[in-house]
Amino acid sequence: FFLSFLPPPLSFLSFFFLSFFLLSFLPSSSSLFSFFLLSFFLSSFFPSFLSRPGNRRLREGARFLPRGSGQTPPEQETPGIKLSKVAMAPEAGALGLLAAIVSFVAPSAAFLGAARGQFSAGGCTFEDGPGPCDYHQDPYDDFDWVHVSAQEPHYLPPEMPLGSYMIVDSSHHSHGEKARLQLPTMKENDTHCIDFSYLLYSKKGTSPGTLNILVRVNKGPLANPIWNVTGSTGKDWLRAELAVSTFWPNEYQVIFEAEVSDGRNGYIAIDDIQVLSYPCDKSPHFLRLGDVEVNAGQNATFQCIATGRDAVKNKLWLQRRNGEDIPVAQTKNINHRRFAATFKLQEVTKTDQDLYRCVTQSERGSGVSNFAQLIVREPPR
């Protein structure tokens, strides 16, 4: 209400700081809605605010005409540009400057929303192979993934999907052999999402092997997979996602590993890897896991808190850096958006001191937390 009585410079500054607050501290969709709602409210219920010469001109020239008037403002032809020109005229007044902000913010927000689905650094469609995406074959594995190109002939059976992707033919390798494809090392603060397409296909319906996902942190040792799928899933692409939580200054690397089964018959393939800078839709993501410090001989408890609800089909475990997996002791839903998983280590000793992280897995994907340290104190001798 008070904004309608302020001189133009003060009313503009008030609108600016109010809109900055809404756009910074509320979700983007609700922020824009609130911003436009405020503009509509003031223009509808405080005509005195629009009665100034400059604002009246803006009202008549930039889409503030009543419906059914039969007049079409020329600015509607290119609203983002024309509205800004009218609004930034010196005589336009406070609401004119406000309209300029609206005309700038709305297209920008729409652009950012559209960009959410695009590939970002670390993603790959394999159109030109893994090299341009900075993906690398692990030099210490047993064999390599093979690039299939849509532009070149290949030996695959006709029922395999068209396009460019990475594949392993398990019939050419021995049981237990592994091929690893390494994504570039990433330093993303907080949780974000990696999603990808995959298939495991065998004409006989037998298992071609296992697709494992591993996450190496700070160039440390490889722990057990945080997600895997085995058996024949069919010849159509399926989609899965990884919710990876890491915090500065830590870095991590995602690795796709194909492991050959004893059947040695069929294909394991991956495609369309995306690295998105926001949490996954289907996989829970963990909040920061804190360090735990206890005396030798005491029990140590890690509590992992994740977004989403704990589903019956979800697997939960605490993963030690050396590869040991510790089963969950208890889970409970905190509210409709979060759940907690508790892990207990009984009567710990100095040998238990290590890094631990939380992992959850379902058919739709996996979530993994940051590593936290277990510190075991021993009395002086």
PDB file of N, CA and C in Angstrom, residues 308-310 330-341:
ATOM      1  N   GLY A 308      12.756 -37.569   0.073  1.00  0.00           N
ATOM      2  CA  GLY A 308      11.889 -38.610  -0.440  1.00  0.00           C
ATOM      3  C   GLY A 308      11.423 -39.520   0.674  1.00  0.00           C
ATOM      4  N   ARG A 309      10.725 -40.589   0.309  1.00  0.00           N
ATOM      5  CA  ARG A 309      10.239 -41.554   1.288  1.00  0.00           C
ATOM      6  C   ARG A 309      10.950 -42.884   1.090  1.00  0.00           C
ATOM      7  N   ASP A 310      11.196 -43.554   2.205  1.00  0.00           N
ATOM      8  CA  ASP A 310      11.845 -44.857   2.131  1.00  0.00           C
ATOM      9  C   ASP A 310      10.864 -45.877   1.571  1.00  0.00           C
ATOM     10  N   GLN A 330      18.059 -49.359  11.153  1.00  0.00           N
ATOM     11  CA  GLN A 330      16.698 -48.844  11.322  1.00  0.00           C
ATOM     12  C   GLN A 330      16.443 -47.727  10.321  1.00  0.00           C
ATOM     13  N   THR A 331      15.214 -47.660   9.816  1.00  0.00           N
ATOM     14  CA  THR A 331      14.793 -46.536   8.978  1.00  0.00           C
ATOM     15  C   THR A 331      13.482 -45.987   9.516  1.00  0.00           C
ATOM     16  N   LYS A 332      13.282 -44.703   9.350  1.00  0.00           N
ATOM     17  CA  LYS A 332      12.011 -44.080   9.750  1.00  0.00           C
ATOM     18  C   LYS A 332      11.772 -42.852   8.883  1.00  0.00           C
ATOM     19  N   ASN A 333      10.498 -42.591   8.598  1.00  0.00           N
ATOM     20  CA  ASN A 333      10.126 -41.406   7.841  1.00  0.00           C
ATOM     21  C   ASN A 333      10.033 -40.219   8.794  1.00  0.00           C
ATOM     22  N   ILE A 334      10.794 -39.173   8.516  1.00  0.00           N
ATOM     23  CA  ILE A 334      10.744 -37.966   9.337  1.00  0.00           C
ATOM     24  C   ILE A 334       9.486 -37.172   9.011  1.00  0.00           C
ATOM     25  N   ASN A 335       9.213 -36.979   7.750  1.00  0.00           N
ATOM     26  CA  ASN A 335       7.977 -36.370   7.269  1.00  0.00           C
ATOM     27  C   ASN A 335       7.737 -36.896   5.865  1.00  0.00           C
ATOM     28  N   HIS A 336       6.813 -36.271   5.145  1.00  0.00           N
ATOM     29  CA  HIS A 336       6.476 -36.795   3.823  1.00  0.00           C
ATOM     30  C   HIS A 336       7.565 -36.541   2.794  1.00  0.00           C
ATOM     31  N   ARG A 337       8.601 -35.807   3.168  1.00  0.00           N
ATOM     32  CA  ARG A 337       9.656 -35.492   2.207  1.00  0.00           C
ATOM     33  C   ARG A 337      11.024 -36.027   2.599  1.00  0.00           C
ATOM     34  N   ARG A 338      11.182 -36.506   3.821  1.00  0.00           N
ATOM     35  CA  ARG A 338      12.497 -36.964   4.262  1.00  0.00           C
ATOM     36  C   ARG A 338      12.386 -38.234   5.093  1.00  0.00           C
ATOM     37  N   PHE A 339      13.446 -39.044   5.027  1.00  0.00           N
ATOM     38  CA  PHE A 339      13.539 -40.208   5.904  1.00  0.00           C
ATOM     39  C   PHE A 339      14.965 -40.320   6.421  1.00  0.00           C
ATOM     40  N   ALA A 340      15.110 -41.053   7.509  1.00  0.00           N
ATOM     41  CA  ALA A 340      16.419 -41.228   8.151  1.00  0.00           C
ATOM     42  C   ALA A 340      16.752 -42.710   8.214  1.00  0.00           C
ATOM     43  N   ALA A 341      18.003 -43.038   7.963  1.00  0.00           N
ATOM     44  CA  ALA A 341      18.507 -44.410   8.079  1.00  0.00           C
ATOM     45  C   ALA A 341      19.637 -44.416   9.099  1.00  0.00           C
TER      46      ALA A 341
END
